[in-house]
Structures are given as C-alpha cells and as structure tokens.
Amino acid sequence: MSKHIVDPTTTGAWAELKSLREDLSPDLRGWFATDPQRTEKLSFTAADLHVDLSKNLITDDVLAQLLKLADEVGLEDRRTAMFSGEHINVTEDRAVLHTALRRPKDAAEKLTVDGQDVDADVHEVLAKVYDFADSVRSGEWTGVTGKKIETVVNIGIGGSDLGPVMVYEALKPYAQQGLQARFISNIDPTDAAETVADLDPETTLFIVASKTFGTLETLTNARVCRAWLLDGLRSNGALEGKEDNEAVAAHFVAVSTALDKVEAFGIDPKNAFGFWNWVGGRYSVDSAIGTVLAIVLGPDSFEEFLAGFHAMDEHFRTTKLAQNVPALMGLLNVWNVNFLGAHTHAVLPYDQYLHRFPAYLQQLTMESNGKGVTAEGKQVSYQTGEVFWGEPGTNGQHAFYQLIHQGTRIIPADFIAFANPVHPTRDGEQDVHELFLANFLAQTKALAFGKTADEVRAEGTAENIVPARVFTGNRPTTSIMASKLTPSVLGQLIALYEHITFVQGVVWGIDSFDQWGVELGKQLALQLADAVAGDREVLAQQDSSTQSLIGYYLEHRAQ
Ligand code: F6P
C-alpha cells in the first residue's frame, strides 16, 4: 500500500457535504427551470457512451465538494497505483491489473510488474485462446468421434460464470451459426442435469473455468459432466477401442491460474489457458475466462470487446476528474449512500440482451465493496457497499417501479438504452424500438419531475385519491446511452462499472479486491456435508437450529 488510508469522515469535504445535505431541499423542477445549462453541464462523453447525470440530486456545490473529497482521499494517486501494478489488494498482497488484460499488443510503454512482462504474457495467452477458438469454429478441433463441436458448456461459478453468461447473452447476435454456449454454475444437481439433458456428448465441449481450480461447485460439476460424457459415449458405442482419457482430452479444456491442479484433474495442460493472480475473479471476463466467448462469438468480436474496455480505461486514467465519468458516477454513489441514505442502487437496462447485466454487476459491486473494515483493518464508521439490483425495462415497470416512484426509500437508478435496435420492428405505423425508448425517457422524466397534487386535480381526480396519485419526483437517475450494443460498447460499459466500484472503494478506504466474506460459509459447508450424510458425531456438535434442520432432512429424504 503506497499511502496511508484517509478516513473520509475526517476530510473537510465530508464536513461540507454533510452541511450541504442538511441545507438541501431537492428540487429538480426548480433546478432545471433556473439553470438552463444544467443538462449540458452534467452530460458527459466517455468513449462511445453518452452519460447524463443531470437528474441526480446534486448542485454545483455538492459536485465541487465531491471532487474535493476525491482529492482529499487521494483518488488520483490510488488510480495510478492500480494501473501501475502496485499491490493495492493488501489483504492478499496482490497487484490489481485487470486493466492490463485489455492493453493493446503494441502499447508504446511496456508494463512490467513484479518482474513480469505483463503485456507479453497477456498476448501470449490471448494468441493461444484465439488459435483454439479458431480451431473449434472451423471444425478442425473435433470431439473424440470426429464430429464438429456444436455446444460449448462453460463450467464455472462467480466470476468464472457471471461474466461469460452475461456477455454471451448480450452479444448473442454475434454468435457463430451452429455454435451455442451453455453454462453450469450451481452445485444444485438440477443445473448440470437440465443443461446437458438435450446435448449430444459427441458434439459437446466443456470448459472448466476456475481461477483457483479448487472451487467445490465447479470441480463437482466438472466430474459430473465428465461422467455424463463418458457414459453417453459408452452407451452409443462411441468409445469402443478408445481410452477414457482420449475422450476427456477431446471434450474438456480448462481455464485457470493453477495449471498444476488442472493436470491433476485429468485435463491435458496443453489444453489449458492461464491467467494470473492479479486478475480478480469478478474482473476476469476479459481474461482467458472469456474463452467460451472467443469460441462462440469469435476472436474478432472478443478483440473488439477488449478494445472497448481499453477505451474506457484510457478515459478513466487520463481524464480530469471533473469530466471523468467513472469518477463522477462513483462519487455520486458515495453522495447517495453516505449523505442521502440510499441503501440500494438499481441498474435498469432498456435492452433485453442485457438481461443478465444487473446480476453480473451484483458480484462486481457487492463482492468488491461489501466490506466493514478499511484496508488497514479498522472498523469503518460509515456505510459502504449498497445493494445493486435490477431487471431489464419494461418488465421492471410492471413490477417494482411502483416502489421507486412512490415508496419511502430513495433508490438511485441507472437507465441504459441504445439508439439502434438489433431487431428493427414495426407494429403497423409504430416503430417498436421508438416505443421502447419512449418508455425509458418517460420513466426518468417521471422520477425526476413527478406530478403535483394540482396537476392530479387538473385531471379531474376525486379529492380523496389525489394523495395516492401524486408523484413527488426528485428521485435520482442517471441515463446512459450509446449508439448500439456492440462488443466494444459492452466492454466500455463493464469497465465503466469496474471503475465506479474502484472509486467508491477508494473513498471508503476499503480493499475492493479481496473477498474474505465468502470463506466461512465454504468452510462450514464442507464440515456440514458429513452431518448431512448422517455422521452423528458431527451432527451433535452443531447448534440446535442446524441440528433440527438436518434432522428434518434426514427424516424426510426419500430412501
Ligand atoms: O467464492 C467467491 C469466489 O472466490 C469469487 O470471487 C470467484 O469469482 C468465485 O468464487 C469462483 O472462483 P474460482 O474461479 O476460483 O472457481
């Protein structure tokens, strides 16, 4: 850690923000009316993204103090520390270099970290991934019976699943015809069973994706799938005269930082793609963890995806904070959480292809910033990580938007939309995408400006139901638009949220790159597995509630 962590509550800016909060009476209608420049002042461009922050509950003074806060906690120094490979992940003593995964091959300045030529390493693995992807796409790589691969099943969990699933769903129009991806993550046996049920083992390739290659769910699912593959091949006679390991070699590859464990599992290390401990799981979709994407979407799309990340990295690294979109959005989140009392943050993509984006962001943001001690181990005295959630529009409008519009809680929301649809459609005279966009615009407008009691009355509403029909407005939203959801734009969006998360973590003084909070449950699950299997001694050591639940299970399980 290069510098001492600054407690944000001890800064002058924090005190100023507190007093600005006390004096603030949110009035977006008034603020827009009295400041014709508001939209222009608060609209920004980051790579290909257009970002409008004007419907947030901020004034010029608040923004100025948020920027001062960034200065007082040393955001720019921390940013430099991250990009240059300092060990800012202090509890694991690691560099945090996901930004190196998308640096161009011919970067003018080489990046050497801990004696390692990072650019050379990254591009060596990428070349291997692309070669492999090309061989599967062309049919040169076949299953053990010589058939072309039609389905690639990624077995992984957390960062080894959520990113690949989300990106595959988002970029489906770019997938090669005749080649599909599927994903198995949950240790619930239903997940693997349902995913492979209609697949042909002869045309299925499995990618076991695990940074550590020690994750219970992934290794269990990998063994289950290996058994499914061998049973399937055996039962249709495809294995006659062949060894099991020949079939496994043709149908299983791996992605991991632990290539020794890959070999121990029975996968030929030459069919394994590596990455490094300076890539956090939730920051790894642009590493070899994206192999499934490079295969199904193709190396060209994957390259474009990486270039999108890099464009946003460059924006974040080089733009002054007052114009720096990830910095501004991260600081706004701090304002919303620590001064306006927001507990959650909605992300609402108006694009069906982004339907897994909120789920992806949940790991990115909440595993990163769900911390109660600082990077120096001190208990924090302020709120940190808010809950991220969301659903694609317009589905959410008919479900939970009621609470965002009229509930008692403040729920900042990011709305994401694209000018060009993937499926231009008309309903008679109506362009359906335009109708969709009208909904996106209507929601942010209604949330910001609301509807007064007088406006409700003017519609002839009976007096007794006027209060129920009033919209207070002043509900903060950010609008993010781009021309089209391309691989590059998706990379930009992901990098935007990575850096927003980083900015929040810096202000809060926490280590956004470890995840110790997931460990206890993993340890206990292993212990409890024995009790669930009927070990009376282990059962007797449990608390009474756990004993009782296991007792219920043992009593009710069909023999
Ligand atoms: O348990 C949490 C976690 O460590 C995540 O951070 C990670 O993305 C996931 O598990 C999967 O880990 P691995 O890629 O090592 O299997």
PDB file of N, CA, C and O in Angstrom, residues 352-409:
ATOM      1  N   GLN A 352     -33.096  -5.963 -23.961  1.00  0.00           N
ATOM      2  CA  GLN A 352     -33.316  -7.329 -23.495  1.00  0.00           C
ATOM      3  C   GLN A 352     -32.021  -8.142 -23.465  1.00  0.00           C
ATOM      4  O   GLN A 352     -31.826  -9.005 -22.617  1.00  0.00           O
ATOM      5  N   TYR A 353     -31.122  -7.836 -24.408  1.00  0.00           N
ATOM      6  CA  TYR A 353     -29.865  -8.588 -24.451  1.00  0.00           C
ATOM      7  C   TYR A 353     -29.019  -8.374 -23.186  1.00  0.00           C
ATOM      8  O   TYR A 353     -28.135  -9.162 -22.895  1.00  0.00           O
ATOM      9  N   LEU A 354     -29.301  -7.304 -22.456  1.00  0.00           N
ATOM     10  CA  LEU A 354     -28.537  -7.050 -21.216  1.00  0.00           C
ATOM     11  C   LEU A 354     -29.243  -7.606 -19.994  1.00  0.00           C
ATOM     12  O   LEU A 354     -29.021  -7.144 -18.875  1.00  0.00           O
ATOM     13  N   HIS A 355     -30.059  -8.644 -20.176  1.00  0.00           N
ATOM     14  CA  HIS A 355     -30.885  -9.075 -19.046  1.00  0.00           C
ATOM     15  C   HIS A 355     -30.072  -9.652 -17.886  1.00  0.00           C
ATOM     16  O   HIS A 355     -30.527  -9.670 -16.759  1.00  0.00           O
ATOM     17  N   ARG A 356     -28.836 -10.097 -18.132  1.00  0.00           N
ATOM     18  CA  ARG A 356     -28.012 -10.600 -17.024  1.00  0.00           C
ATOM     19  C   ARG A 356     -27.027  -9.549 -16.502  1.00  0.00           C
ATOM     20  O   ARG A 356     -26.197  -9.839 -15.639  1.00  0.00           O
ATOM     21  N   PHE A 357     -27.092  -8.345 -17.056  1.00  0.00           N
ATOM     22  CA  PHE A 357     -26.137  -7.315 -16.634  1.00  0.00           C
ATOM     23  C   PHE A 357     -26.273  -6.976 -15.147  1.00  0.00           C
ATOM     24  O   PHE A 357     -25.266  -6.903 -14.434  1.00  0.00           O
ATOM     25  N   PRO A 358     -27.496  -6.783 -14.624  1.00  0.00           N
ATOM     26  CA  PRO A 358     -27.598  -6.495 -13.184  1.00  0.00           C
ATOM     27  C   PRO A 358     -27.021  -7.629 -12.327  1.00  0.00           C
ATOM     28  O   PRO A 358     -26.331  -7.368 -11.329  1.00  0.00           O
ATOM     29  N   ALA A 359     -27.259  -8.872 -12.705  1.00  0.00           N
ATOM     30  CA  ALA A 359     -26.731  -9.999 -11.917  1.00  0.00           C
ATOM     31  C   ALA A 359     -25.199  -9.980 -11.943  1.00  0.00           C
ATOM     32  O   ALA A 359     -24.528 -10.227 -10.930  1.00  0.00           O
ATOM     33  N   TYR A 360     -24.649  -9.692 -13.105  1.00  0.00           N
ATOM     34  CA  TYR A 360     -23.189  -9.583 -13.223  1.00  0.00           C
ATOM     35  C   TYR A 360     -22.666  -8.479 -12.299  1.00  0.00           C
ATOM     36  O   TYR A 360     -21.677  -8.661 -11.577  1.00  0.00           O
ATOM     37  N   LEU A 361     -23.365  -7.338 -12.323  1.00  0.00           N
ATOM     38  CA  LEU A 361     -22.912  -6.204 -11.502  1.00  0.00           C
ATOM     39  C   LEU A 361     -23.012  -6.501 -10.013  1.00  0.00           C
ATOM     40  O   LEU A 361     -22.301  -5.903  -9.210  1.00  0.00           O
ATOM     41  N   GLN A 362     -23.910  -7.401  -9.646  1.00  0.00           N
ATOM     42  CA  GLN A 362     -24.038  -7.716  -8.222  1.00  0.00           C
ATOM     43  C   GLN A 362     -22.740  -8.270  -7.678  1.00  0.00           C
ATOM     44  O   GLN A 362     -22.310  -7.905  -6.589  1.00  0.00           O
ATOM     45  N   GLN A 363     -22.109  -9.188  -8.423  1.00  0.00           N
ATOM     46  CA  GLN A 363     -20.838  -9.697  -7.912  1.00  0.00           C
ATOM     47  C   GLN A 363     -19.770  -8.607  -7.960  1.00  0.00           C
ATOM     48  O   GLN A 363     -19.033  -8.393  -6.990  1.00  0.00           O
ATOM     49  N   LEU A 364     -19.725  -7.905  -9.108  1.00  0.00           N
ATOM     50  CA  LEU A 364     -18.683  -6.881  -9.263  1.00  0.00           C
ATOM     51  C   LEU A 364     -18.737  -5.863  -8.119  1.00  0.00           C
ATOM     52  O   LEU A 364     -17.730  -5.567  -7.481  1.00  0.00           O
ATOM     53  N   THR A 365     -19.905  -5.345  -7.857  1.00  0.00           N
ATOM     54  CA  THR A 365     -20.007  -4.253  -6.888  1.00  0.00           C
ATOM     55  C   THR A 365     -20.053  -4.752  -5.449  1.00  0.00           C
ATOM     56  O   THR A 365     -19.403  -4.202  -4.572  1.00  0.00           O
ATOM     57  N   MET A 366     -20.832  -5.819  -5.217  1.00  0.00           N
ATOM     58  CA  MET A 366     -21.082  -6.205  -3.825  1.00  0.00           C
ATOM     59  C   MET A 366     -19.968  -7.082  -3.242  1.00  0.00           C
ATOM     60  O   MET A 366     -19.679  -7.012  -2.051  1.00  0.00           O
ATOM     61  N   GLU A 367     -19.339  -7.907  -4.089  1.00  0.00           N
ATOM     62  CA  GLU A 367     -18.197  -8.665  -3.578  1.00  0.00           C
ATOM     63  C   GLU A 367     -17.005  -7.710  -3.399  1.00  0.00           C
ATOM     64  O   GLU A 367     -16.146  -7.918  -2.548  1.00  0.00           O
ATOM     65  N   SER A 368     -17.003  -6.638  -4.189  1.00  0.00           N
ATOM     66  CA  SER A 368     -15.892  -5.684  -4.074  1.00  0.00           C
ATOM     67  C   SER A 368     -16.061  -4.758  -2.873  1.00  0.00           C
ATOM     68  O   SER A 368     -15.123  -4.542  -2.105  1.00  0.00           O
ATOM     69  N   ASN A 369     -17.241  -4.193  -2.723  1.00  0.00           N
ATOM     70  CA  ASN A 369     -17.396  -3.121  -1.728  1.00  0.00           C
ATOM     71  C   ASN A 369     -18.260  -3.493  -0.525  1.00  0.00           C
ATOM     72  O   ASN A 369     -18.595  -2.629   0.285  1.00  0.00           O
ATOM     73  N   GLY A 370     -18.573  -4.767  -0.383  1.00  0.00           N
ATOM     74  CA  GLY A 370     -19.314  -5.202   0.807  1.00  0.00           C
ATOM     75  C   GLY A 370     -18.337  -5.457   1.956  1.00  0.00           C
ATOM     76  O   GLY A 370     -18.167  -6.595   2.387  1.00  0.00           O
ATOM     77  N   LYS A 371     -17.712  -4.423   2.441  1.00  0.00           N
ATOM     78  CA  LYS A 371     -16.663  -4.568   3.460  1.00  0.00           C
ATOM     79  C   LYS A 371     -16.933  -3.631   4.640  1.00  0.00           C
ATOM     80  O   LYS A 371     -17.372  -2.496   4.444  1.00  0.00           O
ATOM     81  N   GLY A 372     -16.630  -4.108   5.839  1.00  0.00           N
ATOM     82  CA  GLY A 372     -16.881  -3.298   7.037  1.00  0.00           C
ATOM     83  C   GLY A 372     -15.620  -2.822   7.730  1.00  0.00           C
ATOM     84  O   GLY A 372     -15.687  -2.133   8.748  1.00  0.00           O
ATOM     85  N   VAL A 373     -14.456  -3.210   7.193  1.00  0.00           N
ATOM     86  CA  VAL A 373     -13.196  -2.697   7.745  1.00  0.00           C
ATOM     87  C   VAL A 373     -12.390  -2.070   6.603  1.00  0.00           C
ATOM     88  O   VAL A 373     -12.560  -2.425   5.442  1.00  0.00           O
ATOM     89  N   THR A 374     -11.532  -1.140   6.980  1.00  0.00           N
ATOM     90  CA  THR A 374     -10.722  -0.480   5.953  1.00  0.00           C
ATOM     91  C   THR A 374      -9.580  -1.401   5.524  1.00  0.00           C
ATOM     92  O   THR A 374      -9.354  -2.458   6.131  1.00  0.00           O
ATOM     93  N   ALA A 375      -8.871  -0.960   4.506  1.00  0.00           N
ATOM     94  CA  ALA A 375      -7.722  -1.745   4.025  1.00  0.00           C
ATOM     95  C   ALA A 375      -6.632  -1.818   5.091  1.00  0.00           C
ATOM     96  O   ALA A 375      -5.701  -2.606   4.971  1.00  0.00           O
ATOM     97  N   GLU A 376      -6.749  -0.979   6.115  1.00  0.00           N
ATOM     98  CA  GLU A 376      -5.793  -1.061   7.232  1.00  0.00           C
ATOM     99  C   GLU A 376      -6.399  -1.793   8.422  1.00  0.00           C
ATOM    100  O   GLU A 376      -5.840  -1.784   9.519  1.00  0.00           O
ATOM    101  N   GLY A 377      -7.547  -2.413   8.223  1.00  0.00           N
ATOM    102  CA  GLY A 377      -8.122  -3.272   9.257  1.00  0.00           C
ATOM    103  C   GLY A 377      -8.942  -2.549  10.312  1.00  0.00           C
ATOM    104  O   GLY A 377      -9.311  -3.155  11.322  1.00  0.00           O
ATOM    105  N   LYS A 378      -9.252  -1.272  10.085  1.00  0.00           N
ATOM    106  CA  LYS A 378     -10.060  -0.552  11.089  1.00  0.00           C
ATOM    107  C   LYS A 378     -11.530  -0.628  10.718  1.00  0.00           C
ATOM    108  O   LYS A 378     -11.898  -0.541   9.537  1.00  0.00           O
ATOM    109  N   GLN A 379     -12.361  -0.754  11.768  1.00  0.00           N
ATOM    110  CA  GLN A 379     -13.807  -0.761  11.545  1.00  0.00           C
ATOM    111  C   GLN A 379     -14.229   0.572  10.903  1.00  0.00           C
ATOM    112  O   GLN A 379     -13.795   1.618  11.369  1.00  0.00           O
ATOM    113  N   VAL A 380     -15.047   0.538   9.871  1.00  0.00           N
ATOM    114  CA  VAL A 380     -15.490   1.821   9.295  1.00  0.00           C
ATOM    115  C   VAL A 380     -16.630   2.393  10.149  1.00  0.00           C
ATOM    116  O   VAL A 380     -17.358   1.642  10.795  1.00  0.00           O
ATOM    117  N   SER A 381     -16.762   3.712  10.090  1.00  0.00           N
ATOM    118  CA  SER A 381     -17.807   4.344  10.896  1.00  0.00           C
ATOM    119  C   SER A 381     -18.899   4.909   9.992  1.00  0.00           C
ATOM    120  O   SER A 381     -19.658   5.768  10.384  1.00  0.00           O
ATOM    121  N   TYR A 382     -18.932   4.454   8.738  1.00  0.00           N
ATOM    122  CA  TYR A 382     -19.874   4.982   7.755  1.00  0.00           C
ATOM    123  C   TYR A 382     -20.353   3.811   6.903  1.00  0.00           C
ATOM    124  O   TYR A 382     -19.766   2.719   6.940  1.00  0.00           O
ATOM    125  N   GLN A 383     -21.414   4.049   6.163  1.00  0.00           N
ATOM    126  CA  GLN A 383     -21.930   2.969   5.308  1.00  0.00           C
ATOM    127  C   GLN A 383     -20.997   2.728   4.128  1.00  0.00           C
ATOM    128  O   GLN A 383     -20.387   3.663   3.617  1.00  0.00           O
ATOM    129  N   THR A 384     -20.909   1.461   3.697  1.00  0.00           N
ATOM    130  CA  THR A 384     -20.190   1.148   2.449  1.00  0.00           C
ATOM    131  C   THR A 384     -21.190   0.484   1.503  1.00  0.00           C
ATOM    132  O   THR A 384     -22.377   0.786   1.566  1.00  0.00           O
ATOM    133  N   GLY A 385     -20.696  -0.442   0.679  1.00  0.00           N
ATOM    134  CA  GLY A 385     -21.421  -1.058  -0.426  1.00  0.00           C
ATOM    135  C   GLY A 385     -22.946  -1.113  -0.369  1.00  0.00           C
ATOM    136  O   GLY A 385     -23.513  -1.817   0.461  1.00  0.00           O
ATOM    137  N   GLU A 386     -23.576  -0.442  -1.295  1.00  0.00           N
ATOM    138  CA  GLU A 386     -25.025  -0.526  -1.442  1.00  0.00           C
ATOM    139  C   GLU A 386     -25.407  -1.796  -2.215  1.00  0.00           C
ATOM    140  O   GLU A 386     -24.568  -2.370  -2.907  1.00  0.00           O
ATOM    141  N   VAL A 387     -26.647  -2.196  -2.101  1.00  0.00           N
ATOM    142  CA  VAL A 387     -27.140  -3.382  -2.815  1.00  0.00           C
ATOM    143  C   VAL A 387     -27.440  -2.992  -4.264  1.00  0.00           C
ATOM    144  O   VAL A 387     -28.197  -2.053  -4.511  1.00  0.00           O
ATOM    145  N   PHE A 388     -26.856  -3.686  -5.203  1.00  0.00           N
ATOM    146  CA  PHE A 388     -27.172  -3.444  -6.627  1.00  0.00           C
ATOM    147  C   PHE A 388     -28.176  -4.482  -7.096  1.00  0.00           C
ATOM    148  O   PHE A 388     -28.095  -5.645  -6.733  1.00  0.00           O
ATOM    149  N   TRP A 389     -29.094  -4.069  -7.906  1.00  0.00           N
ATOM    150  CA  TRP A 389     -30.121  -4.975  -8.393  1.00  0.00           C
ATOM    151  C   TRP A 389     -30.751  -4.374  -9.647  1.00  0.00           C
ATOM    152  O   TRP A 389     -30.499  -3.220  -9.971  1.00  0.00           O
ATOM    153  N   GLY A 390     -31.580  -5.157 -10.322  1.00  0.00           N
ATOM    154  CA  GLY A 390     -32.272  -4.608 -11.488  1.00  0.00           C
ATOM    155  C   GLY A 390     -32.798  -5.684 -12.409  1.00  0.00           C
ATOM    156  O   GLY A 390     -32.526  -6.871 -12.225  1.00  0.00           O
ATOM    157  N   GLU A 391     -33.551  -5.241 -13.356  1.00  0.00           N
ATOM    158  CA  GLU A 391     -34.175  -6.092 -14.376  1.00  0.00           C
ATOM    159  C   GLU A 391     -34.255  -5.245 -15.638  1.00  0.00           C
ATOM    160  O   GLU A 391     -34.275  -4.021 -15.556  1.00  0.00           O
ATOM    161  N   PRO A 392     -34.329  -5.899 -16.776  1.00  0.00           N
ATOM    162  CA  PRO A 392     -34.456  -5.074 -17.982  1.00  0.00           C
ATOM    163  C   PRO A 392     -35.807  -4.378 -18.066  1.00  0.00           C
ATOM    164  O   PRO A 392     -36.817  -4.906 -17.595  1.00  0.00           O
ATOM    165  N   GLY A 393     -35.788  -3.154 -18.642  1.00  0.00           N
ATOM    166  CA  GLY A 393     -37.059  -2.458 -18.907  1.00  0.00           C
ATOM    167  C   GLY A 393     -37.708  -3.131 -20.086  1.00  0.00           C
ATOM    168  O   GLY A 393     -37.023  -3.657 -20.919  1.00  0.00           O
ATOM    169  N   THR A 394     -38.995  -3.136 -20.236  1.00  0.00           N
ATOM    170  CA  THR A 394     -40.005  -2.514 -19.426  1.00  0.00           C
ATOM    171  C   THR A 394     -40.587  -3.479 -18.389  1.00  0.00           C
ATOM    172  O   THR A 394     -41.523  -3.114 -17.669  1.00  0.00           O
ATOM    173  N   ASN A 395     -40.002  -4.658 -18.273  1.00  0.00           N
ATOM    174  CA  ASN A 395     -40.547  -5.642 -17.323  1.00  0.00           C
ATOM    175  C   ASN A 395     -40.617  -5.081 -15.907  1.00  0.00           C
ATOM    176  O   ASN A 395     -41.606  -5.259 -15.203  1.00  0.00           O
ATOM    177  N   GLY A 396     -39.544  -4.394 -15.494  1.00  0.00           N
ATOM    178  CA  GLY A 396     -39.497  -3.833 -14.152  1.00  0.00           C
ATOM    179  C   GLY A 396     -40.608  -2.818 -13.917  1.00  0.00           C
ATOM    180  O   GLY A 396     -41.114  -2.671 -12.806  1.00  0.00           O
ATOM    181  N   GLN A 397     -40.984  -2.099 -14.985  1.00  0.00           N
ATOM    182  CA  GLN A 397     -42.030  -1.075 -14.842  1.00  0.00           C
ATOM    183  C   GLN A 397     -43.329  -1.663 -14.310  1.00  0.00           C
ATOM    184  O   GLN A 397     -44.081  -0.992 -13.623  1.00  0.00           O
ATOM    185  N   HIS A 398     -43.580  -2.919 -14.704  1.00  0.00           N
ATOM    186  CA  HIS A 398     -44.834  -3.568 -14.296  1.00  0.00           C
ATOM    187  C   HIS A 398     -44.646  -4.410 -13.042  1.00  0.00           C
ATOM    188  O   HIS A 398     -45.469  -5.262 -12.736  1.00  0.00           O
ATOM    189  N   ALA A 399     -43.518  -4.189 -12.357  1.00  0.00           N
ATOM    190  CA  ALA A 399     -43.250  -4.990 -11.163  1.00  0.00           C
ATOM    191  C   ALA A 399     -42.843  -4.078 -10.002  1.00  0.00           C
ATOM    192  O   ALA A 399     -43.671  -3.718  -9.182  1.00  0.00           O
ATOM    193  N   PHE A 400     -41.607  -3.630  -9.984  1.00  0.00           N
ATOM    194  CA  PHE A 400     -41.104  -2.936  -8.784  1.00  0.00           C
ATOM    195  C   PHE A 400     -40.965  -1.425  -8.938  1.00  0.00           C
ATOM    196  O   PHE A 400     -40.602  -0.747  -7.991  1.00  0.00           O
ATOM    197  N   TYR A 401     -41.235  -0.874 -10.124  1.00  0.00           N
ATOM    198  CA  TYR A 401     -41.046   0.580 -10.288  1.00  0.00           C
ATOM    199  C   TYR A 401     -41.973   1.383  -9.379  1.00  0.00           C
ATOM    200  O   TYR A 401     -41.694   2.517  -9.036  1.00  0.00           O
ATOM    201  N   GLN A 402     -43.109   0.791  -9.009  1.00  0.00           N
ATOM    202  CA  GLN A 402     -44.022   1.460  -8.069  1.00  0.00           C
ATOM    203  C   GLN A 402     -43.245   1.991  -6.857  1.00  0.00           C
ATOM    204  O   GLN A 402     -43.385   3.139  -6.449  1.00  0.00           O
ATOM    205  N   LEU A 403     -42.400   1.114  -6.315  1.00  0.00           N
ATOM    206  CA  LEU A 403     -41.649   1.493  -5.104  1.00  0.00           C
ATOM    207  C   LEU A 403     -40.620   2.582  -5.420  1.00  0.00           C
ATOM    208  O   LEU A 403     -40.388   3.479  -4.610  1.00  0.00           O
ATOM    209  N   ILE A 404     -40.031   2.528  -6.596  1.00  0.00           N
ATOM    210  CA  ILE A 404     -39.045   3.573  -6.939  1.00  0.00           C
ATOM    211  C   ILE A 404     -39.758   4.922  -7.088  1.00  0.00           C
ATOM    212  O   ILE A 404     -39.256   5.960  -6.668  1.00  0.00           O
ATOM    213  N   HIS A 405     -40.982   4.889  -7.663  1.00  0.00           N
ATOM    214  CA  HIS A 405     -41.711   6.150  -7.894  1.00  0.00           C
ATOM    215  C   HIS A 405     -42.336   6.720  -6.621  1.00  0.00           C
ATOM    216  O   HIS A 405     -42.324   7.923  -6.410  1.00  0.00           O
ATOM    217  N   GLN A 406     -42.935   5.847  -5.822  1.00  0.00           N
ATOM    218  CA  GLN A 406     -43.740   6.382  -4.711  1.00  0.00           C
ATOM    219  C   GLN A 406     -43.387   5.818  -3.338  1.00  0.00           C
ATOM    220  O   GLN A 406     -44.028   6.184  -2.356  1.00  0.00           O
ATOM    221  N   GLY A 407     -42.402   4.932  -3.268  1.00  0.00           N
ATOM    222  CA  GLY A 407     -42.044   4.356  -1.970  1.00  0.00           C
ATOM    223  C   GLY A 407     -41.351   5.375  -1.073  1.00  0.00           C
ATOM    224  O   GLY A 407     -41.068   6.507  -1.483  1.00  0.00           O
ATOM    225  N   THR A 408     -41.068   4.946   0.145  1.00  0.00           N
ATOM    226  CA  THR A 408     -40.485   5.872   1.123  1.00  0.00           C
ATOM    227  C   THR A 408     -38.962   5.902   1.058  1.00  0.00           C
ATOM    228  O   THR A 408     -38.331   6.685   1.753  1.00  0.00           O
ATOM    229  N   ARG A 409     -38.392   5.026   0.247  1.00  0.00           N
ATOM    230  CA  ARG A 409     -36.926   4.968   0.193  1.00  0.00           C
ATOM    231  C   ARG A 409     -36.402   5.647  -1.070  1.00  0.00           C
ATOM    232  O   ARG A 409     -37.053   5.600  -2.112  1.00  0.00           O
TER     233      ARG A 409
END
